[in-house]
Amino acid sequence: MRPKKSTALALSVMLTGACLATVASASADTTPAGAPPGPAALPPGYQLVTLPNANVPNFQRRTLYCPGSKRVLGGGAEARGNRAILVGSFPTDDARGWIGLGRQDGYNDVGISVFAICAD
């Protein structure tokens, strides 16, 4: 029995050491928790572009384009109104902007906002 206990003790000491080494290397990052990413974390020419809410007929597309020669990296849209439903949110075919469309049950129009993340 004694060899099993000493083996188990030796293994637990080794595992504890390995865990402490992992925690030490993971905490070596000097960025404070919750700090915003530094400028190096954003792509060159990063810009968030918005198309404010406006009422449009149901299923009518609202298109937002990136300024200048920037390209869209991502985006989204929001349908606003009583029982409003976002039907689509996707990039334009040329990757220069973002499209949003929706509908609103019981109404002829819907409020649509569109957002695009653009960069050089």
Tab-separated table of N, CA and C in Angstrom:
chain	number	residue	atom	x	y	z
A	1	MET	N	0.814	-1.197	0.000
A	1	MET	CA	0.000	0.000	0.000
A	1	MET	C	0.854	1.255	0.000
A	2	ARG	N	1.957	1.210	0.699
A	2	ARG	CA	2.777	2.392	0.826
A	2	ARG	C	3.279	2.906	-0.529
A	3	PRO	N	3.716	2.055	-1.456
A	3	PRO	CA	4.168	2.568	-2.749
A	3	PRO	C	3.058	3.292	-3.507
A	4	LYS	N	1.796	2.854	-3.420
A	4	LYS	CA	0.696	3.532	-4.116
A	4	LYS	C	0.475	4.926	-3.552
A	5	LYS	N	0.540	5.061	-2.220
A	5	LYS	CA	0.329	6.374	-1.610
A	5	LYS	C	1.432	7.337	-2.010
A	6	SER	N	2.662	6.894	-2.008
A	6	SER	CA	3.762	7.804	-2.361
A	6	SER	C	3.716	8.154	-3.841
A	7	THR	N	3.291	7.207	-4.681
A	7	THR	CA	3.148	7.496	-6.103
A	7	THR	C	2.036	8.507	-6.328
A	8	ALA	N	0.924	8.327	-5.644
A	8	ALA	CA	-0.196	9.256	-5.768
A	8	ALA	C	0.211	10.640	-5.270
A	9	LEU	N	0.956	10.704	-4.173
A	9	LEU	CA	1.406	11.979	-3.636
A	9	LEU	C	2.357	12.659	-4.619
A	10	ALA	N	3.272	11.892	-5.187
A	10	ALA	CA	4.223	12.459	-6.148
A	10	ALA	C	3.491	12.987	-7.383
A	11	LEU	N	2.491	12.254	-7.872
A	11	LEU	CA	1.714	12.704	-9.024
A	11	LEU	C	0.933	13.971	-8.716
A	12	SER	N	0.346	14.048	-7.533
A	12	SER	CA	-0.426	15.247	-7.195
A	12	SER	C	0.482	16.461	-7.054
A	13	VAL	N	1.695	16.266	-6.543
A	13	VAL	CA	2.649	17.380	-6.444
A	13	VAL	C	3.059	17.830	-7.840
A	14	MET	N	3.296	16.882	-8.754
A	14	MET	CA	3.675	17.232	-10.126
A	14	MET	C	2.539	17.964	-10.836
A	15	LEU	N	1.308	17.500	-10.663
A	15	LEU	CA	0.163	18.154	-11.294
A	15	LEU	C	-0.054	19.549	-10.738
A	16	THR	N	0.114	19.717	-9.444
A	16	THR	CA	-0.035	21.039	-8.837
A	16	THR	C	1.009	21.988	-9.405
A	17	GLY	N	2.230	21.507	-9.536
A	17	GLY	CA	3.289	22.330	-10.122
A	17	GLY	C	2.987	22.711	-11.552
A	18	ALA	N	2.470	21.759	-12.324
A	18	ALA	CA	2.121	22.039	-13.720
A	18	ALA	C	1.007	23.076	-13.806
A	19	CYS	N	0.029	22.969	-12.922
A	19	CYS	CA	-1.078	23.940	-12.910
A	19	CYS	C	-0.567	25.326	-12.536
A	20	LEU	N	0.300	25.400	-11.546
A	20	LEU	CA	0.850	26.695	-11.143
A	20	LEU	C	1.674	27.306	-12.258
A	21	ALA	N	2.437	26.485	-12.987
A	21	ALA	CA	3.230	26.993	-14.106
A	21	ALA	C	2.317	27.526	-15.199
A	22	THR	N	1.193	26.840	-15.452
A	22	THR	CA	0.242	27.290	-16.462
A	22	THR	C	-0.393	28.609	-16.053
A	23	VAL	N	-0.798	28.729	-14.804
A	23	VAL	CA	-1.395	29.973	-14.308
A	23	VAL	C	-0.384	31.103	-14.383
A	24	ALA	N	0.864	30.854	-14.044
A	24	ALA	CA	1.892	31.890	-14.083
A	24	ALA	C	2.119	32.377	-15.509
A	25	SER	N	2.152	31.450	-16.481
A	25	SER	CA	2.379	31.879	-17.856
A	25	SER	C	1.153	32.594	-18.413
A	26	ALA	N	-0.042	32.168	-18.017
A	26	ALA	CA	-1.263	32.826	-18.495
A	26	ALA	C	-1.400	34.217	-17.908
A	27	SER	N	-0.917	34.425	-16.684
A	27	SER	CA	-1.061	35.738	-16.062
A	27	SER	C	0.094	36.665	-16.406
A	28	ALA	N	1.013	36.226	-17.271
A	28	ALA	CA	2.139	37.064	-17.666
A	28	ALA	C	1.691	38.211	-18.576
A	29	ASP	N	0.490	38.128	-19.151
A	29	ASP	CA	-0.048	39.198	-19.982
A	29	ASP	C	-0.223	40.445	-19.122
A	30	THR	N	0.315	41.575	-19.573
A	30	THR	CA	0.271	42.792	-18.772
A	30	THR	C	-0.934	43.676	-19.081
A	31	THR	N	-1.811	43.260	-19.990
A	31	THR	CA	-3.006	44.036	-20.302
A	31	THR	C	-4.006	43.899	-19.162
A	32	PRO	N	-4.460	45.018	-18.568
A	32	PRO	CA	-5.429	44.925	-17.478
A	32	PRO	C	-6.738	44.309	-17.957
A	33	ALA	N	-7.361	43.531	-17.103
A	33	ALA	CA	-8.646	42.908	-17.442
A	33	ALA	C	-9.682	43.987	-17.712
A	34	GLY	N	-10.448	43.826	-18.762
A	34	GLY	CA	-11.514	44.766	-19.096
A	34	GLY	C	-11.028	45.992	-19.861
A	35	ALA	N	-9.712	46.097	-20.122
A	35	ALA	CA	-9.186	47.246	-20.855
A	35	ALA	C	-9.558	47.121	-22.324
A	36	PRO	N	-9.850	48.243	-22.985
A	36	PRO	CA	-10.172	48.168	-24.412
A	36	PRO	C	-8.940	47.745	-25.199
A	37	PRO	N	-9.133	47.117	-26.358
A	37	PRO	CA	-7.995	46.679	-27.149
A	37	PRO	C	-7.174	47.877	-27.612
A	38	GLY	N	-5.897	47.670	-27.730
A	38	GLY	CA	-5.004	48.730	-28.195
A	38	GLY	C	-5.168	48.969	-29.683
A	39	PRO	N	-4.555	50.032	-30.209
A	39	PRO	CA	-4.686	50.360	-31.630
A	39	PRO	C	-4.220	49.229	-32.542
A	40	ALA	N	-3.285	48.421	-32.094
A	40	ALA	CA	-2.793	47.329	-32.930
A	40	ALA	C	-3.852	46.247	-33.146
A	41	ALA	N	-4.865	46.184	-32.268
A	41	ALA	CA	-5.889	45.153	-32.372
A	41	ALA	C	-6.913	45.461	-33.466
A	42	LEU	N	-7.014	46.705	-33.904
A	42	LEU	CA	-7.991	47.082	-34.920
A	42	LEU	C	-7.334	47.120	-36.291
A	43	PRO	N	-8.069	46.721	-37.331
A	43	PRO	CA	-7.491	46.773	-38.675
A	43	PRO	C	-7.289	48.219	-39.125
A	44	PRO	N	-6.371	48.457	-40.052
A	44	PRO	CA	-6.130	49.813	-40.540
A	44	PRO	C	-7.399	50.434	-41.118
A	45	GLY	N	-7.664	51.670	-40.768
A	45	GLY	CA	-8.818	52.389	-41.278
A	45	GLY	C	-10.144	51.954	-40.701
A	46	TYR	N	-10.116	51.251	-39.554
A	46	TYR	CA	-11.349	50.756	-38.919
A	46	TYR	C	-12.336	51.903	-38.706
A	47	GLN	N	-13.598	51.660	-39.036
A	47	GLN	CA	-14.648	52.655	-38.829
A	47	GLN	C	-15.998	51.957	-38.709
A	48	LEU	N	-16.769	52.330	-37.698
A	48	LEU	CA	-18.135	51.839	-37.549
A	48	LEU	C	-19.057	52.880	-38.181
A	49	VAL	N	-19.857	52.441	-39.142
A	49	VAL	CA	-20.749	53.336	-39.879
A	49	VAL	C	-22.180	52.906	-39.595
A	50	THR	N	-23.072	53.885	-39.399
A	50	THR	CA	-24.470	53.555	-39.088
A	50	THR	C	-25.432	54.276	-40.023
A	51	LEU	N	-26.528	53.624	-40.281
A	51	LEU	CA	-27.646	54.210	-41.015
A	51	LEU	C	-28.794	54.245	-40.015
A	52	PRO	N	-29.123	55.438	-39.488
A	52	PRO	CA	-30.121	55.526	-38.412
A	52	PRO	C	-31.482	54.973	-38.820
A	53	ASN	N	-32.253	54.652	-37.818
A	53	ASN	CA	-33.586	54.083	-38.024
A	53	ASN	C	-34.442	54.982	-38.917
A	54	ALA	N	-35.123	54.344	-39.857
A	54	ALA	CA	-36.089	55.026	-40.722
A	54	ALA	C	-37.150	54.017	-41.112
A	55	ASN	N	-38.379	54.493	-41.236
A	55	ASN	CA	-39.471	53.631	-41.673
A	55	ASN	C	-39.446	53.486	-43.183
A	56	VAL	N	-39.522	52.243	-43.625
A	56	VAL	CA	-39.559	51.926	-45.057
A	56	VAL	C	-40.653	50.886	-45.264
A	57	PRO	N	-41.149	50.738	-46.485
A	57	PRO	CA	-42.154	49.700	-46.739
A	57	PRO	C	-41.617	48.319	-46.375
A	58	ASN	N	-42.513	47.442	-45.949
A	58	ASN	CA	-42.115	46.074	-45.634
A	58	ASN	C	-41.306	45.468	-46.779
A	59	PHE	N	-40.240	44.755	-46.431
A	59	PHE	CA	-39.351	44.050	-47.353
A	59	PHE	C	-38.508	44.956	-48.242
A	60	GLN	N	-38.531	46.268	-48.018
A	60	GLN	CA	-37.657	47.156	-48.797
A	60	GLN	C	-36.267	47.149	-48.174
A	61	ARG	N	-35.250	46.972	-48.997
A	61	ARG	CA	-33.867	46.942	-48.512
A	61	ARG	C	-33.386	48.345	-48.150
A	62	ARG	N	-32.630	48.419	-47.050
A	62	ARG	CA	-31.894	49.640	-46.714
A	62	ARG	C	-30.428	49.276	-46.823
A	63	THR	N	-29.680	50.031	-47.619
A	63	THR	CA	-28.282	49.715	-47.883
A	63	THR	C	-27.386	50.820	-47.365
A	64	LEU	N	-26.347	50.420	-46.649
A	64	LEU	CA	-25.349	51.326	-46.090
A	64	LEU	C	-24.006	50.989	-46.724
A	65	TYR	N	-23.317	51.994	-47.279
A	65	TYR	CA	-22.019	51.757	-47.905
A	65	TYR	C	-20.894	52.323	-47.047
A	66	CYS	N	-19.749	51.652	-47.088
A	66	CYS	CA	-18.553	52.140	-46.408
A	66	CYS	C	-18.043	53.368	-47.151
A	67	PRO	N	-17.454	54.324	-46.423
A	67	PRO	CA	-16.952	55.534	-47.085
A	67	PRO	C	-15.685	55.259	-47.902
A	68	GLY	N	-15.501	56.044	-48.954
A	68	GLY	CA	-14.291	55.964	-49.775
A	68	GLY	C	-14.068	54.580	-50.354
A	69	SER	N	-12.844	54.111	-50.230
A	69	SER	CA	-12.491	52.801	-50.782
A	69	SER	C	-12.508	51.699	-49.725
A	70	LYS	N	-13.079	51.970	-48.568
A	70	LYS	CA	-13.120	50.971	-47.497
A	70	LYS	C	-14.028	49.805	-47.881
A	71	ARG	N	-13.740	48.660	-47.279
A	71	ARG	CA	-14.525	47.444	-47.482
A	71	ARG	C	-15.200	47.056	-46.179
A	72	VAL	N	-16.305	46.352	-46.286
A	72	VAL	CA	-17.044	45.930	-45.102
A	72	VAL	C	-16.426	44.646	-44.535
A	73	LEU	N	-16.225	44.635	-43.220
A	73	LEU	CA	-15.724	43.440	-42.530
A	73	LEU	C	-16.860	42.673	-41.872
A	74	GLY	N	-17.937	43.374	-41.552
A	74	GLY	CA	-19.097	42.771	-40.895
A	74	GLY	C	-20.162	43.821	-40.724
A	75	GLY	N	-21.289	43.423	-40.210
A	75	GLY	CA	-22.357	44.388	-40.016
A	75	GLY	C	-23.577	43.741	-39.410
A	76	GLY	N	-24.643	44.504	-39.372
A	76	GLY	CA	-25.883	44.008	-38.817
A	76	GLY	C	-27.001	44.987	-39.084
A	77	ALA	N	-28.189	44.610	-38.691
A	77	ALA	CA	-29.362	45.466	-38.876
A	77	ALA	C	-30.334	45.195	-37.740
A	78	GLU	N	-31.251	46.123	-37.553
A	78	GLU	CA	-32.262	45.991	-36.510
A	78	GLU	C	-33.609	46.416	-37.077
A	79	ALA	N	-34.627	45.624	-36.815
A	79	ALA	CA	-36.003	45.973	-37.182
A	79	ALA	C	-36.677	46.507	-35.924
A	80	ARG	N	-37.291	47.686	-36.043
A	80	ARG	CA	-37.930	48.309	-34.886
A	80	ARG	C	-39.407	48.510	-35.146
A	81	GLY	N	-40.177	48.282	-34.117
A	81	GLY	CA	-41.612	48.479	-34.212
A	81	GLY	C	-42.354	47.331	-33.562
A	82	ASN	N	-43.641	47.552	-33.335
A	82	ASN	CA	-44.496	46.540	-32.734
A	82	ASN	C	-44.570	45.333	-33.662
A	83	ARG	N	-44.093	44.165	-33.176
A	83	ARG	CA	-44.077	42.920	-33.947
A	83	ARG	C	-43.219	43.023	-35.210
A	84	ALA	N	-42.144	43.833	-35.144
A	84	ALA	CA	-41.208	43.960	-36.265
A	84	ALA	C	-40.312	42.731	-36.324
A	85	ILE	N	-39.986	42.292	-37.529
A	85	ILE	CA	-39.156	41.113	-37.739
A	85	ILE	C	-38.050	41.468	-38.727
A	86	LEU	N	-36.804	41.206	-38.337
A	86	LEU	CA	-35.691	41.386	-39.256
A	86	LEU	C	-35.669	40.188	-40.200
A	87	VAL	N	-35.787	40.449	-41.489
A	87	VAL	CA	-35.863	39.383	-42.482
A	87	VAL	C	-34.485	39.062	-43.057
A	88	GLY	N	-33.638	40.075	-43.195
A	88	GLY	CA	-32.315	39.841	-43.758
A	88	GLY	C	-31.301	40.853	-43.283
A	89	SER	N	-30.055	40.407	-43.150
A	89	SER	CA	-28.931	41.249	-42.771
A	89	SER	C	-27.697	40.597	-43.385
A	90	PHE	N	-27.116	41.247	-44.422
A	90	PHE	CA	-26.039	40.610	-45.173
A	90	PHE	C	-25.230	41.659	-45.924
A	91	PRO	N	-23.994	41.294	-46.336
A	91	PRO	CA	-23.157	42.250	-47.076
A	91	PRO	C	-23.638	42.428	-48.507
A	92	THR	N	-23.267	43.556	-49.099
A	92	THR	CA	-23.573	43.784	-50.511
A	92	THR	C	-22.700	42.849	-51.351
A	93	ASP	N	-23.096	42.616	-52.583
A	93	ASP	CA	-22.350	41.707	-53.462
A	93	ASP	C	-20.917	42.166	-53.705
A	94	ASP	N	-20.689	43.489	-53.696
A	94	ASP	CA	-19.350	44.013	-53.965
A	94	ASP	C	-18.511	44.208	-52.694
A	95	ALA	N	-19.035	43.777	-51.546
A	95	ALA	CA	-18.332	43.874	-50.257
A	95	ALA	C	-18.015	45.308	-49.858
A	96	ARG	N	-18.808	46.254	-50.313
A	96	ARG	CA	-18.605	47.665	-49.983
A	96	ARG	C	-19.607	48.169	-48.958
A	97	GLY	N	-20.598	47.338	-48.581
A	97	GLY	CA	-21.609	47.811	-47.646
A	97	GLY	C	-22.417	46.688	-47.037
A	98	TRP	N	-23.485	47.086	-46.333
A	98	TRP	CA	-24.345	46.137	-45.624
A	98	TRP	C	-25.797	46.444	-45.926
A	99	ILE	N	-26.625	45.390	-46.009
A	99	ILE	CA	-28.043	45.514	-46.334
A	99	ILE	C	-28.875	44.981	-45.175
A	100	GLY	N	-29.960	45.679	-44.864
A	100	GLY	CA	-30.913	45.214	-43.869
A	100	GLY	C	-32.321	45.349	-44.409
A	101	LEU	N	-33.193	44.382	-44.113
A	101	LEU	CA	-34.591	44.490	-44.493
A	101	LEU	C	-35.449	43.745	-43.488
A	102	GLY	N	-36.704	44.173	-43.403
A	102	GLY	CA	-37.602	43.550	-42.440
A	102	GLY	C	-39.047	43.778	-42.799
A	103	ARG	N	-39.892	43.357	-41.880
A	103	ARG	CA	-41.336	43.556	-42.056
A	103	ARG	C	-41.954	43.730	-40.671
A	104	GLN	N	-43.165	44.236	-40.666
A	104	GLN	CA	-43.882	44.440	-39.413
A	104	GLN	C	-45.319	43.953	-39.578
A	105	ASP	N	-45.675	42.930	-38.815
A	105	ASP	CA	-47.029	42.373	-38.892
A	105	ASP	C	-48.076	43.435	-38.588
A	106	GLY	N	-49.088	43.516	-39.439
A	106	GLY	CA	-50.195	44.436	-39.222
A	106	GLY	C	-49.929	45.851	-39.684
A	107	TYR	N	-48.764	46.118	-40.255
A	107	TYR	CA	-48.417	47.462	-40.736
A	107	TYR	C	-47.841	47.343	-42.144
A	108	ASN	N	-47.843	48.464	-42.865
A	108	ASN	CA	-47.285	48.485	-44.214
A	108	ASN	C	-45.805	48.846	-44.233
A	109	ASP	N	-45.277	49.314	-43.093
A	109	ASP	CA	-43.871	49.691	-43.053
A	109	ASP	C	-43.215	49.213	-41.763
A	110	VAL	N	-41.887	49.344	-41.721
A	110	VAL	CA	-41.096	48.879	-40.582
A	110	VAL	C	-39.897	49.806	-40.420
A	111	GLY	N	-39.458	50.004	-39.194
A	111	GLY	CA	-38.249	50.780	-38.934
A	111	GLY	C	-37.024	49.885	-39.072
A	112	ILE	N	-36.058	50.325	-39.864
A	112	ILE	CA	-34.840	49.546	-40.083
A	112	ILE	C	-33.622	50.430	-39.828
A	113	SER	N	-32.681	49.934	-39.016
A	113	SER	CA	-31.374	50.548	-38.803
A	113	SER	C	-30.331	49.571	-39.352
A	114	VAL	N	-29.229	50.115	-39.910
A	114	VAL	CA	-28.186	49.267	-40.472
A	114	VAL	C	-26.832	49.737	-39.929
A	115	PHE	N	-25.950	48.775	-39.675
A	115	PHE	CA	-24.628	49.035	-39.113
A	115	PHE	C	-23.578	48.294	-39.942
A	116	ALA	N	-22.432	48.926	-40.173
A	116	ALA	CA	-21.352	48.272	-40.923
A	116	ALA	C	-20.014	48.535	-40.246
A	117	ILE	N	-19.182	47.523	-40.200
A	117	ILE	CA	-17.806	47.658	-39.731
A	117	ILE	C	-16.935	47.712	-40.970
A	118	CYS	N	-16.271	48.843	-41.163
A	118	CYS	CA	-15.508	49.064	-42.385
A	118	CYS	C	-14.018	49.212	-42.057
A	119	ALA	N	-13.179	48.914	-43.030
A	119	ALA	CA	-11.728	49.097	-42.896
A	119	ALA	C	-11.116	49.219	-44.285
A	120	ASP	N	-9.862	49.682	-44.304
A	120	ASP	CA	-9.126	49.841	-45.569
A	120	ASP	C	-8.807	48.501	-46.193
